[in-house]
PDB file of C-alpha atoms and ligand atoms in Angstrom:
ATOM      1  CA  UNK A   5     -38.498 -16.840 -20.633  1.00 52.00           C
ATOM      2  CA  UNK A   6     -37.628 -16.197 -17.060  1.00 52.00           C
ATOM      3  CA  UNK A   7     -38.143 -12.751 -15.778  1.00 51.00           C
ATOM      4  CA  UNK A   8     -35.154 -11.228 -14.094  1.00 52.00           C
ATOM      5  CA  UNK A   9     -35.901 -10.028 -10.672  1.00 55.00           C
ATOM      6  CA  UNK A  10     -33.855  -7.161  -9.440  1.00 54.00           C
ATOM      7  CA  UNK A  11     -32.225  -8.231  -6.223  1.00 56.00           C
ATOM      8  CA  UNK A  12     -29.785  -5.390  -5.978  1.00 59.00           C
ATOM      9  CA  UNK A  13     -30.272  -3.275  -2.933  1.00 64.00           C
ATOM     10  CA  UNK A  14     -30.858   0.344  -3.665  1.00 74.00           C
ATOM     11  CA  UNK A  15     -30.458   1.393  -0.072  1.00 87.00           C
ATOM     12  CA  UNK A  16     -28.440   4.525   0.348  1.00 91.00           C
ATOM     13  CA  UNK A  17     -25.637   4.300   2.867  1.00 90.00           C
ATOM     14  CA  UNK A  18     -26.113   6.561   5.814  1.00 90.00           C
ATOM     15  CA  UNK A  19     -22.976   8.531   6.560  1.00 87.00           C
ATOM     16  CA  UNK A  20     -21.345   8.705   9.959  1.00 86.00           C
ATOM     17  CA  UNK A  21     -21.394  11.909  11.952  1.00 84.00           C
ATOM     18  CA  UNK A  22     -17.705  12.504  11.198  1.00 82.00           C
ATOM     19  CA  UNK A  23     -18.053  11.729   7.462  1.00 80.00           C
ATOM     20  CA  UNK A  24     -15.932  13.627   4.948  1.00 76.00           C
ATOM     21  CA  UNK A  25     -17.927  16.547   3.603  1.00 83.00           C
ATOM     22  CA  UNK A  26     -15.645  17.587   0.792  1.00 94.00           C
ATOM     23  CA  UNK A  27     -12.598  16.525  -1.177  1.00 96.00           C
ATOM     24  CA  UNK A  28     -10.318  18.183   1.361  1.00 96.00           C
ATOM     25  CA  UNK A  29     -11.697  15.936   4.120  1.00 96.00           C
ATOM     26  CA  UNK A  30     -11.516  12.859   1.924  1.00 96.00           C
ATOM     27  CA  UNK A  31      -7.915  13.702   1.002  1.00 98.00           C
ATOM     28  CA  UNK A  32      -6.947  14.036   4.663  1.00 98.00           C
ATOM     29  CA  UNK A  33      -8.763  10.830   5.649  1.00 97.00           C
ATOM     30  CA  UNK A  34      -7.035   8.922   2.857  1.00 97.00           C
ATOM     31  CA  UNK A  35      -3.663  10.291   3.948  1.00 98.00           C
ATOM     32  CA  UNK A  36      -4.289   9.004   7.471  1.00 98.00           C
ATOM     33  CA  UNK A  37      -5.131   5.556   6.059  1.00 98.00           C
ATOM     34  CA  UNK A  38      -2.012   5.241   3.948  1.00 98.00           C
ATOM     35  CA  UNK A  39       0.096   6.665   6.805  1.00 98.00           C
ATOM     36  CA  UNK A  40      -1.137   3.763   8.958  1.00 98.00           C
ATOM     37  CA  UNK A  41      -0.518   1.329   6.088  1.00 98.00           C
ATOM     38  CA  UNK A  42       3.072   2.458   5.473  1.00 98.00           C
ATOM     39  CA  UNK A  43       3.854   2.222   9.183  1.00 98.00           C
ATOM     40  CA  UNK A  44       2.474  -1.331   9.278  1.00 98.00           C
ATOM     41  CA  UNK A  45       4.577  -2.212   6.255  1.00 98.00           C
ATOM     42  CA  UNK A  46       7.710  -1.066   8.062  1.00 98.00           C
ATOM     43  CA  UNK A  47       6.842  -3.723  10.671  1.00 98.00           C
ATOM     44  CA  UNK A  48       5.811  -6.447   8.208  1.00 97.00           C
ATOM     45  CA  UNK A  49       8.491  -6.271   5.517  1.00 98.00           C
ATOM     46  CA  UNK A  50      11.272  -7.619   7.769  1.00 98.00           C
ATOM     47  CA  UNK A  51       9.155 -10.746   8.394  1.00 96.00           C
ATOM     48  CA  UNK A  52       8.699 -11.240   4.659  1.00 97.00           C
ATOM     49  CA  UNK A  53      12.409 -10.783   4.077  1.00 97.00           C
ATOM     50  CA  UNK A  54      13.245 -13.295   6.798  1.00 97.00           C
ATOM     51  CA  UNK A  55      10.911 -15.873   5.265  1.00 97.00           C
ATOM     52  CA  UNK A  56      12.134 -15.430   1.700  1.00 96.00           C
ATOM     53  CA  UNK A  57      14.795 -17.779   0.342  1.00 94.00           C
ATOM     54  CA  UNK A  58      15.892 -16.184  -2.931  1.00 93.00           C
ATOM     55  CA  UNK A  59      18.718 -13.734  -2.414  1.00 94.00           C
ATOM     56  CA  UNK A  60      17.317 -11.430  -5.086  1.00 94.00           C
ATOM     57  CA  UNK A  61      13.950 -11.378  -3.358  1.00 96.00           C
ATOM     58  CA  UNK A  62      15.510 -10.744   0.058  1.00 97.00           C
ATOM     59  CA  UNK A  63      17.492  -7.825  -1.370  1.00 97.00           C
ATOM     60  CA  UNK A  64      14.451  -6.376  -3.141  1.00 97.00           C
ATOM     61  CA  UNK A  65      12.399  -6.525   0.069  1.00 98.00           C
ATOM     62  CA  UNK A  66      15.120  -4.988   2.184  1.00 98.00           C
ATOM     63  CA  UNK A  67      15.626  -2.145  -0.313  1.00 98.00           C
ATOM     64  CA  UNK A  68      11.899  -1.517  -0.364  1.00 98.00           C
ATOM     65  CA  UNK A  69      11.864  -1.498   3.441  1.00 98.00           C
ATOM     66  CA  UNK A  70      14.257   1.458   3.337  1.00 98.00           C
ATOM     67  CA  UNK A  71      12.037   3.144   0.746  1.00 98.00           C
ATOM     68  CA  UNK A  72       8.974   2.433   2.871  1.00 98.00           C
ATOM     69  CA  UNK A  73      10.578   4.200   5.846  1.00 98.00           C
ATOM     70  CA  UNK A  74      11.004   7.135   3.477  1.00 98.00           C
ATOM     71  CA  UNK A  75       7.344   6.873   2.504  1.00 98.00           C
ATOM     72  CA  UNK A  76       6.418   7.327   6.165  1.00 98.00           C
ATOM     73  CA  UNK A  77       8.660  10.414   6.418  1.00 98.00           C
ATOM     74  CA  UNK A  78       7.364  11.763   3.133  1.00 98.00           C
ATOM     75  CA  UNK A  79       3.773  11.450   4.330  1.00 98.00           C
ATOM     76  CA  UNK A  80       4.735  13.456   7.410  1.00 98.00           C
ATOM     77  CA  UNK A  81       6.047  16.099   4.984  1.00 98.00           C
ATOM     78  CA  UNK A  82       2.746  15.935   3.088  1.00 98.00           C
ATOM     79  CA  UNK A  83       0.776  16.504   6.299  1.00 98.00           C
ATOM     80  CA  UNK A  84       3.090  19.385   7.204  1.00 98.00           C
ATOM     81  CA  UNK A  85       2.735  20.943   3.749  1.00 98.00           C
ATOM     82  CA  UNK A  86      -1.042  21.144   4.102  1.00 98.00           C
ATOM     83  CA  UNK A  87      -0.936  22.245   7.738  1.00 98.00           C
ATOM     84  CA  UNK A  88      -2.528  19.108   9.160  1.00 98.00           C
ATOM     85  CA  UNK A  89      -1.189  17.103  12.101  1.00 98.00           C
ATOM     86  CA  UNK A  90       0.084  13.670  10.972  1.00 98.00           C
ATOM     87  CA  UNK A  91      -2.295  11.034  12.321  1.00 98.00           C
ATOM     88  CA  UNK A  92      -2.924   7.384  11.540  1.00 98.00           C
ATOM     89  CA  UNK A  93      -6.262   5.741  10.939  1.00 97.00           C
ATOM     90  CA  UNK A  94      -6.458   1.970  10.563  1.00 98.00           C
ATOM     91  CA  UNK A  95      -6.607   0.983   6.911  1.00 97.00           C
ATOM     92  CA  UNK A  96      -8.787  -2.149   6.723  1.00 97.00           C
ATOM     93  CA  UNK A  97      -7.671  -2.941   3.179  1.00 97.00           C
ATOM     94  CA  UNK A  98      -3.970  -3.010   4.053  1.00 98.00           C
ATOM     95  CA  UNK A  99      -4.686  -4.923   7.270  1.00 98.00           C
ATOM     96  CA  UNK A 100      -6.413  -7.574   5.131  1.00 98.00           C
ATOM     97  CA  UNK A 101      -3.590  -7.737   2.608  1.00 98.00           C
ATOM     98  CA  UNK A 102      -1.007  -8.160   5.343  1.00 97.00           C
ATOM     99  CA  UNK A 103      -3.115 -10.838   7.004  1.00 97.00           C
ATOM    100  CA  UNK A 104      -3.265 -12.658   3.672  1.00 96.00           C
ATOM    101  CA  UNK A 105       0.510 -12.362   3.322  1.00 96.00           C
ATOM    102  CA  UNK A 106       0.923 -13.936   6.744  1.00 96.00           C
ATOM    103  CA  UNK A 107      -1.303 -16.887   5.885  1.00 97.00           C
ATOM    104  CA  UNK A 108       0.459 -17.445   2.560  1.00 95.00           C
ATOM    105  CA  UNK A 109       3.707 -17.843   4.491  1.00 95.00           C
ATOM    106  CA  UNK A 110       2.099 -20.239   6.957  1.00 96.00           C
ATOM    107  CA  UNK A 111       0.569 -22.306   4.191  1.00 96.00           C
ATOM    108  CA  UNK A 112       3.733 -22.808   2.145  1.00 95.00           C
ATOM    109  CA  UNK A 113       6.979 -24.668   2.681  1.00 94.00           C
ATOM    110  CA  UNK A 114       9.999 -22.375   2.816  1.00 94.00           C
ATOM    111  CA  UNK A 115      11.733 -22.174  -0.557  1.00 92.00           C
ATOM    112  CA  UNK A 116      10.662 -21.385  -4.094  1.00 90.00           C
ATOM    113  CA  UNK A 117       6.952 -21.902  -3.450  1.00 92.00           C
ATOM    114  CA  UNK A 118       6.873 -19.656  -0.386  1.00 94.00           C
ATOM    115  CA  UNK A 119       8.918 -17.115  -2.348  1.00 94.00           C
ATOM    116  CA  UNK A 120       6.277 -17.179  -5.087  1.00 93.00           C
ATOM    117  CA  UNK A 121       3.624 -16.614  -2.411  1.00 95.00           C
ATOM    118  CA  UNK A 122       5.592 -13.737  -0.858  1.00 96.00           C
ATOM    119  CA  UNK A 123       5.923 -12.102  -4.273  1.00 96.00           C
ATOM    120  CA  UNK A 124       2.197 -12.508  -4.917  1.00 95.00           C
ATOM    121  CA  UNK A 125       1.292 -10.990  -1.562  1.00 97.00           C
ATOM    122  CA  UNK A 126       3.825  -8.176  -1.958  1.00 97.00           C
ATOM    123  CA  UNK A 127       2.540  -7.280  -5.393  1.00 97.00           C
ATOM    124  CA  UNK A 128      -1.000  -7.005  -4.054  1.00 98.00           C
ATOM    125  CA  UNK A 129       0.339  -4.579  -1.468  1.00 98.00           C
ATOM    126  CA  UNK A 130       2.218  -2.579  -4.103  1.00 98.00           C
ATOM    127  CA  UNK A 131      -0.834  -2.453  -6.357  1.00 98.00           C
ATOM    128  CA  UNK A 132      -2.888  -1.159  -3.464  1.00 98.00           C
ATOM    129  CA  UNK A 133      -0.281   1.505  -2.785  1.00 98.00           C
ATOM    130  CA  UNK A 134      -0.100   2.448  -6.466  1.00 98.00           C
ATOM    131  CA  UNK A 135      -3.872   2.886  -6.608  1.00 98.00           C
ATOM    132  CA  UNK A 136      -3.863   4.902  -3.382  1.00 98.00           C
ATOM    133  CA  UNK A 137      -0.998   7.238  -4.276  1.00 98.00           C
ATOM    134  CA  UNK A 138      -2.466   7.714  -7.761  1.00 98.00           C
ATOM    135  CA  UNK A 139      -5.755   8.815  -6.222  1.00 98.00           C
ATOM    136  CA  UNK A 140      -4.055  10.978  -3.588  1.00 98.00           C
ATOM    137  CA  UNK A 141      -1.977  12.694  -6.283  1.00 98.00           C
ATOM    138  CA  UNK A 142      -5.122  13.413  -8.300  1.00 98.00           C
ATOM    139  CA  UNK A 143      -6.807  14.865  -5.191  1.00 98.00           C
ATOM    140  CA  UNK A 144      -3.725  16.975  -4.347  1.00 98.00           C
ATOM    141  CA  UNK A 145      -3.723  18.339  -7.884  1.00 97.00           C
ATOM    142  CA  UNK A 146      -7.383  19.348  -7.765  1.00 97.00           C
ATOM    143  CA  UNK A 147      -6.936  20.885  -4.304  1.00 97.00           C
ATOM    144  CA  UNK A 148      -3.910  22.852  -5.494  1.00 97.00           C
ATOM    145  CA  UNK A 149      -1.474  21.267  -3.026  1.00 98.00           C
ATOM    146  CA  UNK A 150       1.632  21.504  -5.207  1.00 98.00           C
ATOM    147  CA  UNK A 151       4.203  20.396  -2.624  1.00 98.00           C
ATOM    148  CA  UNK A 152       2.066  17.475  -1.527  1.00 98.00           C
ATOM    149  CA  UNK A 153       1.572  16.466  -5.151  1.00 98.00           C
ATOM    150  CA  UNK A 154       5.313  16.378  -5.763  1.00 98.00           C
ATOM    151  CA  UNK A 155       5.921  14.232  -2.682  1.00 98.00           C
ATOM    152  CA  UNK A 156       3.090  11.826  -3.504  1.00 98.00           C
ATOM    153  CA  UNK A 157       4.337  11.376  -7.072  1.00 98.00           C
ATOM    154  CA  UNK A 158       7.827  10.578  -5.790  1.00 98.00           C
ATOM    155  CA  UNK A 159       6.454   7.755  -3.663  1.00 98.00           C
ATOM    156  CA  UNK A 160       4.167   6.575  -6.476  1.00 98.00           C
ATOM    157  CA  UNK A 161       7.215   6.207  -8.707  1.00 98.00           C
ATOM    158  CA  UNK A 162       8.999   4.052  -6.117  1.00 98.00           C
ATOM    159  CA  UNK A 163       5.935   1.832  -5.609  1.00 98.00           C
ATOM    160  CA  UNK A 164       5.722   1.271  -9.356  1.00 98.00           C
ATOM    161  CA  UNK A 165       9.377   0.413  -9.703  1.00 98.00           C
ATOM    162  CA  UNK A 166       9.177  -1.988  -6.754  1.00 98.00           C
ATOM    163  CA  UNK A 167       6.230  -3.705  -8.430  1.00 98.00           C
ATOM    164  CA  UNK A 168       8.164  -4.032 -11.685  1.00 97.00           C
ATOM    165  CA  UNK A 169      11.168  -5.436  -9.867  1.00 97.00           C
ATOM    166  CA  UNK A 170       8.956  -8.043  -8.199  1.00 97.00           C
ATOM    167  CA  UNK A 171       7.512  -9.016 -11.576  1.00 95.00           C
ATOM    168  CA  UNK A 172      10.966  -9.567 -12.997  1.00 94.00           C
ATOM    169  CA  UNK A 173      12.077 -11.619  -9.986  1.00 94.00           C
ATOM    170  CA  UNK A 174       8.958 -13.757 -10.349  1.00 92.00           C
ATOM    171  CA  UNK A 175       9.565 -14.228 -14.066  1.00 87.00           C
ATOM    172  CA  UNK A 176      13.238 -15.101 -13.953  1.00 77.00           C
ATOM    173  CA  UNK A 177      13.648 -16.943 -10.680  1.00 61.00           C
ATOM    174  CA  UNK A 178      10.578 -18.355  -9.212  1.00 56.00           C
ATOM    175  CA  UNK A 179       7.818 -19.381 -11.515  1.00 56.00           C
ATOM    176  CA  UNK A 180       9.846 -22.185 -13.079  1.00 60.00           C
ATOM    177  CA  UNK A 181      11.161 -23.472  -9.742  1.00 59.00           C
ATOM    178  CA  UNK A 182       7.761 -23.351  -8.070  1.00 52.00           C
ATOM    179  CA  UNK A 183       6.146 -25.708 -10.542  1.00 56.00           C
TER     180      UNK A 183
HETATM  181 FE1  LIG B  30       5.018   2.646   0.310  1.00 96.67          FE
HETATM  182 FE1  LIG B  31       5.467  -0.234  -1.407  1.00 96.67          FE
END
């Protein structure tokens, strides 16, 4: 019997000098990340809409673009409600997801297949946002930021409904055509 060697590294990560020391710091850092992400989405969604073929998909993206602009404003309200200046910090995860979305469009012919790719990429973005706003809402609750919590839950609801809409568009329109 082979003995299993432990290869997992048990090295502790050394924190940076400006590392978050408490939940309040982590909450604020995460807000800055998603603020950057939402602003990037305002720039990226029009490209996705332009590259989509299905009318339903185009409409869904353009409606979510308007919601996304609201998400940016709402985050500014969140910052205001906790007395912190609204600031962006590059979100590497969203940057990666948007990069992937761009390559999916480059690697597909326009039409049903590219639409399927756009939906896939968009849903990854929405899932990321859902996870982020869910976490932020939980943090806001623990920190007792009632106004921020309300605002974050409003956006969370819109991200979830966008995701559901994308699922239904994929089911009814695209999956059969893309085969
Ligand atoms: Fe959003
Ligand atoms: Fe979204």
